[in-house]
N, CA, C and O of each residue as an XYZ file, in Angstrom:
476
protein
N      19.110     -3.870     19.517
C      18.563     -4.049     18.181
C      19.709     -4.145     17.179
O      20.577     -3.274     17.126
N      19.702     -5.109     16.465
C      20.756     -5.437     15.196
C      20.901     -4.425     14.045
O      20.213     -4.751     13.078
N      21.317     -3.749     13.943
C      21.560     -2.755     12.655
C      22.072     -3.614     11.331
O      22.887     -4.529     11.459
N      21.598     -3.289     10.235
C      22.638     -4.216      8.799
C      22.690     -2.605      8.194
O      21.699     -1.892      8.043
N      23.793     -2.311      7.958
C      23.896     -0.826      6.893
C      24.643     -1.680      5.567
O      25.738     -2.238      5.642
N      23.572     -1.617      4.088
C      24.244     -1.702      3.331
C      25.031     -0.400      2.670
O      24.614      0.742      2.862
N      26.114     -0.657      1.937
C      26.390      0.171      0.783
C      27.025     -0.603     -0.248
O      27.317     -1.792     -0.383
N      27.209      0.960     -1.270
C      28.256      0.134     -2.667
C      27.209     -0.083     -3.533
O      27.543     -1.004     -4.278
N      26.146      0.300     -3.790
C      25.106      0.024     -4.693
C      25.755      1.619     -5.474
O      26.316      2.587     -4.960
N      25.402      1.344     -6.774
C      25.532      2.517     -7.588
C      24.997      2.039     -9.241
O      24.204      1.100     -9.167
N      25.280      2.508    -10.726
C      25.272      2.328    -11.941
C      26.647      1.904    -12.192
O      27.726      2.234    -11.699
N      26.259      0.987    -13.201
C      27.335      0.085    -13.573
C      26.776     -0.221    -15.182
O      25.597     -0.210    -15.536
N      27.584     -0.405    -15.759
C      27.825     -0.532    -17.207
C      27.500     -2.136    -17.373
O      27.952     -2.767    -16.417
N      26.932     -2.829    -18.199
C      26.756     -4.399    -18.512
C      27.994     -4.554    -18.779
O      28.856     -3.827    -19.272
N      27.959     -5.899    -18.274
C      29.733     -6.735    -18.401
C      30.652     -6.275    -17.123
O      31.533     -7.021    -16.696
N      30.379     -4.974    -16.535
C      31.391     -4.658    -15.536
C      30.799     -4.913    -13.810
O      29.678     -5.364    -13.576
N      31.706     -4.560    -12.825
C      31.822     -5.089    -11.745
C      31.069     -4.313    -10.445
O      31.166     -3.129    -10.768
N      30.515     -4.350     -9.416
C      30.270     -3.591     -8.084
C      30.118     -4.750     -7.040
O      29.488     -5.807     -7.012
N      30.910     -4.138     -6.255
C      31.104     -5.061     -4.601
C      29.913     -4.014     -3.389
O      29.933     -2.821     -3.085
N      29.000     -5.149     -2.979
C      28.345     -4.207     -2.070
C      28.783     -4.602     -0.846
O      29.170     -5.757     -0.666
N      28.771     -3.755      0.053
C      29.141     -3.839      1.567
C      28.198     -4.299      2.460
O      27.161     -3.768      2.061
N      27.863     -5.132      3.669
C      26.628     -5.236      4.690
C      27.777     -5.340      6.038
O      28.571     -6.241      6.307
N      27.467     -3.859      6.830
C      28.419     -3.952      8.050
C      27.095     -4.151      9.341
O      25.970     -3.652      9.365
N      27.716     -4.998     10.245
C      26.219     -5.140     10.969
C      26.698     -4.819     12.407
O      27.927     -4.751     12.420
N      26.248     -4.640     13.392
C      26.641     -3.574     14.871
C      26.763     -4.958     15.873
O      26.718     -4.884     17.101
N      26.905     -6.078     15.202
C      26.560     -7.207     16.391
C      27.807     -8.090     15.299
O      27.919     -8.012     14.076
N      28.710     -8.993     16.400
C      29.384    -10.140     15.528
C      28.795    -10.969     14.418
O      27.652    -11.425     14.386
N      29.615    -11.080     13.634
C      28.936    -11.936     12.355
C      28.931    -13.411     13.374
O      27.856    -13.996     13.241
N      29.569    -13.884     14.022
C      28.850    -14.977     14.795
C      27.776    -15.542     15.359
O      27.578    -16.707     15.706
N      26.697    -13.997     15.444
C      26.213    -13.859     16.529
C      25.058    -14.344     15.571
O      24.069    -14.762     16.174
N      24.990    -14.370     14.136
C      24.164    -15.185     12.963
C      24.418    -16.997     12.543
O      25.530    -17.524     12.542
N      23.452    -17.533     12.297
C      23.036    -18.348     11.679
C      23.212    -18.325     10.581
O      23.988    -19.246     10.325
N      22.861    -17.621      9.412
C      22.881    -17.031      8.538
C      22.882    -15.831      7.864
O      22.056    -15.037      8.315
N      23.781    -15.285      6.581
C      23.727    -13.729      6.595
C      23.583    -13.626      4.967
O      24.669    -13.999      4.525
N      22.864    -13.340      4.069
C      22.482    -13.115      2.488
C      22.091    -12.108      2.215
O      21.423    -11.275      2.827
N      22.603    -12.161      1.037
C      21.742    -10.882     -0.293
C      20.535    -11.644     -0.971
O      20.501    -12.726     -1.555
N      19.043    -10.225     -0.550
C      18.473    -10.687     -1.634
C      18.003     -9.479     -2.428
O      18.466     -8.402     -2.053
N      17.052     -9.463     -3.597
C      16.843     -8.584     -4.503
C      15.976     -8.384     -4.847
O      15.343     -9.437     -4.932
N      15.326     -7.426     -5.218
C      13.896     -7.360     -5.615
C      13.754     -5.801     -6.888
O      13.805     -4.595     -6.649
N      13.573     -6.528     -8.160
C      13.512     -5.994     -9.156
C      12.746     -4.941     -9.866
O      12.111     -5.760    -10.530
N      12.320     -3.901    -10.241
C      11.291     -2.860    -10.192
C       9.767     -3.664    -10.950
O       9.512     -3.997    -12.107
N       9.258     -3.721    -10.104
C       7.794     -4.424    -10.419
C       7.822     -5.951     -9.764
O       6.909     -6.715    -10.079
N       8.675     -6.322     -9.018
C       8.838     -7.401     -8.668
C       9.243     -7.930     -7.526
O      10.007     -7.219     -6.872
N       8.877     -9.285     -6.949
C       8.947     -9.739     -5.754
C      10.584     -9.572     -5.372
O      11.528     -9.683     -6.155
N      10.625     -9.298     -4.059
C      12.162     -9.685     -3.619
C      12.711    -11.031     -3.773
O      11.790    -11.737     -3.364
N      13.575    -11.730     -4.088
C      14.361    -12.625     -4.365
C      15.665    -13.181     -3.897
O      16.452    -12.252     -4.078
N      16.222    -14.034     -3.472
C      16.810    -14.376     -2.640
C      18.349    -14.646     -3.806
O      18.164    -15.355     -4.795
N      19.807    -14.013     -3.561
C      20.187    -13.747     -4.367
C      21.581    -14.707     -4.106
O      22.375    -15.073     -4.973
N      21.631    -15.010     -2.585
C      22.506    -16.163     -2.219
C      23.159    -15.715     -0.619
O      23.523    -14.578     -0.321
N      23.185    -16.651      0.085
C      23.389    -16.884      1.342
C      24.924    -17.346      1.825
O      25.786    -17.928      1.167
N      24.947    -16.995      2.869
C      26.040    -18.230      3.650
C      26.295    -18.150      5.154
O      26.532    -17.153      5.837
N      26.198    -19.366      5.491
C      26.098    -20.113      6.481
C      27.132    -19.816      7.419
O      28.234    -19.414      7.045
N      26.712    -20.068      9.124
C      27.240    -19.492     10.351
C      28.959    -20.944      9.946
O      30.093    -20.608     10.287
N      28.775    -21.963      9.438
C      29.504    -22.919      9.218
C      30.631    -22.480      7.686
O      31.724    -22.998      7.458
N      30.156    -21.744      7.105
C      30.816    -21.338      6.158
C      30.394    -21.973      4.738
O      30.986    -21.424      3.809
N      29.754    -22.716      4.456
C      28.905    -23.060      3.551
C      27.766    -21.712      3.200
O      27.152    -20.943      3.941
N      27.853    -21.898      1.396
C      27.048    -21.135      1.234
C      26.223    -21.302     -0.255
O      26.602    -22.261     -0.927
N      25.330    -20.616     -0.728
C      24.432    -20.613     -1.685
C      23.903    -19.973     -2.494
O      23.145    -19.152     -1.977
N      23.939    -19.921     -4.108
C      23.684    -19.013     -4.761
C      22.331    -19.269     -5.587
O      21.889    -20.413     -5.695
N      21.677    -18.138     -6.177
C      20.410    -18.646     -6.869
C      21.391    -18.576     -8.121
O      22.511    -18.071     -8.190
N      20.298    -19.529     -9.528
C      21.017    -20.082    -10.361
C      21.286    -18.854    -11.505
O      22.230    -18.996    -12.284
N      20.329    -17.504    -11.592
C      20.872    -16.799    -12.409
C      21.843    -15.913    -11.684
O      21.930    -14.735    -12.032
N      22.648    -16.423    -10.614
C      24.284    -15.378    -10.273
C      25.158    -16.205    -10.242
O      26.290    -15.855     -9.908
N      24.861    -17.626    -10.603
C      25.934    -18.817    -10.475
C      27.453    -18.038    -11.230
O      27.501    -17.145    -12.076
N      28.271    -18.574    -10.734
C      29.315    -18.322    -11.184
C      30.059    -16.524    -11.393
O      31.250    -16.222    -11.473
N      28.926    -15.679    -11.429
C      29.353    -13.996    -11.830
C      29.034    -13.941    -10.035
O      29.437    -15.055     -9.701
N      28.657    -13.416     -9.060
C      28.093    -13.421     -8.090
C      29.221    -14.521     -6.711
O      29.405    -15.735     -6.795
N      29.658    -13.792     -5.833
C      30.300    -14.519     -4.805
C      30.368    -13.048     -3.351
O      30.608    -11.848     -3.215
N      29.964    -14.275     -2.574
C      29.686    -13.801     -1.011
C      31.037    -14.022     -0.302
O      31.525    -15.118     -0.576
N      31.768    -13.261      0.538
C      32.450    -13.403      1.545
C      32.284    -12.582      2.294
O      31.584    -11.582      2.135
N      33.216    -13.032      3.699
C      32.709    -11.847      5.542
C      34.113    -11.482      5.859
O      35.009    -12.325      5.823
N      34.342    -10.094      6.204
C      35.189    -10.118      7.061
C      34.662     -9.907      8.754
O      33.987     -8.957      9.151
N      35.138    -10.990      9.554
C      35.198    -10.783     10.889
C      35.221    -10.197     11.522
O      34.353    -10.015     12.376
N      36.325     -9.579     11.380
C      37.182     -8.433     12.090
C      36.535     -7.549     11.803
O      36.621     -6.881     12.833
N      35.743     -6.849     10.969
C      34.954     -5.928     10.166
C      33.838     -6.126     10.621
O      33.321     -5.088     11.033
N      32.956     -7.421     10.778
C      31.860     -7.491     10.761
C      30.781     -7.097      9.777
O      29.638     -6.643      9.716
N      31.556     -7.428      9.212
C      31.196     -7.142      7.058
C      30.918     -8.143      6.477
O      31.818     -8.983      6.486
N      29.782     -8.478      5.825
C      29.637     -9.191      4.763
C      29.592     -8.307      3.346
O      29.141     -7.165      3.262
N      30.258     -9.222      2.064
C      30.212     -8.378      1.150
C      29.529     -9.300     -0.372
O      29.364    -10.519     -0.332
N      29.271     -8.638     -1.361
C      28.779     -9.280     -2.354
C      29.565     -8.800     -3.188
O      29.965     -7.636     -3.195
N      29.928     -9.900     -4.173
C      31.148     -9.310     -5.116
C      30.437     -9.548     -6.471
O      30.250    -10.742     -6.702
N      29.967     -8.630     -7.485
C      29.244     -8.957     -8.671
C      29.748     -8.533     -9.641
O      29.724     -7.360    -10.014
N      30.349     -9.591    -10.251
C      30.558     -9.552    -11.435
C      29.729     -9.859    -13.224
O      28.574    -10.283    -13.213
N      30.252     -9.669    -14.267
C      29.803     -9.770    -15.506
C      28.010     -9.565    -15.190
O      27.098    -10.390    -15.240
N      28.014     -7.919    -14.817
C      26.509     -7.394    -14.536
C      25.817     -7.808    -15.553
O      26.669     -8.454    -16.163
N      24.695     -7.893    -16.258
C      23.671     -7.465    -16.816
C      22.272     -6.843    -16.242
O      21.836     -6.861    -15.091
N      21.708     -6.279    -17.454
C      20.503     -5.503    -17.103
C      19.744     -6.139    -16.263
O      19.080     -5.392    -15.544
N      19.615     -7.178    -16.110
C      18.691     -7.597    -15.264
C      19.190     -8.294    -13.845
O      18.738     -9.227    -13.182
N      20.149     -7.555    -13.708
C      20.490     -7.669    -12.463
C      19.923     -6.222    -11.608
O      20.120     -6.003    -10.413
N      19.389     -5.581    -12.295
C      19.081     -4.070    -11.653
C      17.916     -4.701    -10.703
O      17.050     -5.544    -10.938
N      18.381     -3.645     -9.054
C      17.655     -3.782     -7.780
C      18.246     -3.469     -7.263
O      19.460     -3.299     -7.380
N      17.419     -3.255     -6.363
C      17.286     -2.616     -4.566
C      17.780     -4.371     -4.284
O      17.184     -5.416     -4.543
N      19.359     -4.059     -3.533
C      19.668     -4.857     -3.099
C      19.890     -5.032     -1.159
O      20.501     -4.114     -0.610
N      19.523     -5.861     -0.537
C      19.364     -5.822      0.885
C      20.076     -7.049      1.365
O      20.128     -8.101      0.729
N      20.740     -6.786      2.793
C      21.548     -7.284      3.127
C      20.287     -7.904      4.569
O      19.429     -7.277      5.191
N      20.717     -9.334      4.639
C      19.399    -10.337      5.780
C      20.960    -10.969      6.503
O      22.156    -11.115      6.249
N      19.684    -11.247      7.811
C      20.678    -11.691      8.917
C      19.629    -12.633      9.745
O      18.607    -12.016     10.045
N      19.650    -13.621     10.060
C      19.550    -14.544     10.979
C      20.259    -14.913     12.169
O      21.435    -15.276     12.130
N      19.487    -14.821     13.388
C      20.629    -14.905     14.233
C      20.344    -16.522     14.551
O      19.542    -17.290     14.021
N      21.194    -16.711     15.492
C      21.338    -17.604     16.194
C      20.285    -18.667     17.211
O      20.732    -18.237     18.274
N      19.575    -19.379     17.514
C      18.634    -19.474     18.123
C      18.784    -18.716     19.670
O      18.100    -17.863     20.237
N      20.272    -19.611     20.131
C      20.305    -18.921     21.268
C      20.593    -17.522     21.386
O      21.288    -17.003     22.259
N      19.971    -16.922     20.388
C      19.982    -15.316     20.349
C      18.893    -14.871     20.279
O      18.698    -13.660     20.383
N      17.518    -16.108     20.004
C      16.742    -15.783     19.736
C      15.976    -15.625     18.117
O      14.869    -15.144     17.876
N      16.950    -16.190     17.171
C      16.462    -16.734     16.636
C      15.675    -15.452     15.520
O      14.726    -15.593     14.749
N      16.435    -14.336     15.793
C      15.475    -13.315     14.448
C      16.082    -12.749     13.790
O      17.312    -12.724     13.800
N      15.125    -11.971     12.824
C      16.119    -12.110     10.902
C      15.592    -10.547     11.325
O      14.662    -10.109     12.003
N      16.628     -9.999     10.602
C      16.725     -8.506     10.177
C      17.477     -8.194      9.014
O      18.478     -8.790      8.616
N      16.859     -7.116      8.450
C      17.157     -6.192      6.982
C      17.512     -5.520      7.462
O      17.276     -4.989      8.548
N      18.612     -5.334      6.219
C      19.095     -3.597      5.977
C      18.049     -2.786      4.856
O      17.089     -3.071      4.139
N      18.498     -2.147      5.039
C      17.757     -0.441      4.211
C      17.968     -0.817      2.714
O      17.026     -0.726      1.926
N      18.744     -1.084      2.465
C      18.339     -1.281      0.704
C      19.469     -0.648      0.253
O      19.860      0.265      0.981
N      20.246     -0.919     -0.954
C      21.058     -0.221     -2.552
C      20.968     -0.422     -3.373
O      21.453     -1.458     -3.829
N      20.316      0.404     -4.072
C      20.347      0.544     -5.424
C      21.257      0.378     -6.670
O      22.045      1.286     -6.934
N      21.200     -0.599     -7.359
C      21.984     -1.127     -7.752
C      21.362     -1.234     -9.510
O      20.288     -1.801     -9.713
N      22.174     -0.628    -10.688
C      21.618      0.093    -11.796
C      22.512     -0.434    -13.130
O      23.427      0.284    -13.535
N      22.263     -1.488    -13.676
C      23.032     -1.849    -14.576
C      22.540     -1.604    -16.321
O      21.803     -2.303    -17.017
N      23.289     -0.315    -16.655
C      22.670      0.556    -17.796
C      23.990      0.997    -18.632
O      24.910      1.647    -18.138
N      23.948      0.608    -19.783
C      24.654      1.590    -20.960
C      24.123      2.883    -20.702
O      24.454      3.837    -21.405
């Protein structure tokens, strides 16, 4: 069974920075795809941006530019790097994984971080 443990969710001040962590118990190869998505208090989860077993990747349009995904390998870490927060970036943020077909082809979550952007 695939484990995703996020962390690095905490309170953060508007305008300033938090990097969340997604370490997963299986090679980041061993995915298709690996993303953050989000889901806001009263609100649907949301897909916050992806990237691809090819290295291509994708952001939704309110993290364009503040918001960037990279993996370490060797780690088996994916991370989310968020910058110029605002309030409405606050959520339970979760780390998704897609595997591979010839892996079978299934998506798993992590547990969730809380993630709190407040004066």
């Amino acid at each position: 069974q695939v484990q995703l443990v996020e962390s690095g969710g905490g309170l953060v001040q508007p305008g300033g920075s938090l990097k969340l962590s997604c370490a997963t118990s299986e090679s980041i190869f061993s995915f298709n795809s690996m993303g953050w998505y989000r889901q806001p208090p009263g609100k649907q989860r949301e897909l916050v941006g992806q990237m691809f077993r090819v290295g291509s990747s994708s952001y939704a349009d309110s993290v364009k530019g503040r918001f960037t995904i990279s993996r370490d390998y060797f780690k088996n870490t994916m991370y989310l790097q968020m910058n110029s927060l605002e309030s409405e970036d606050t959520a339970v943020y979760y780390c998704n994984a897609i595997e591979t077909l010839s892996r079978g082809g299934n998506q798993y979550w992590g547990q969730g971080t809380q993630v709190t952007v407040s004066s």
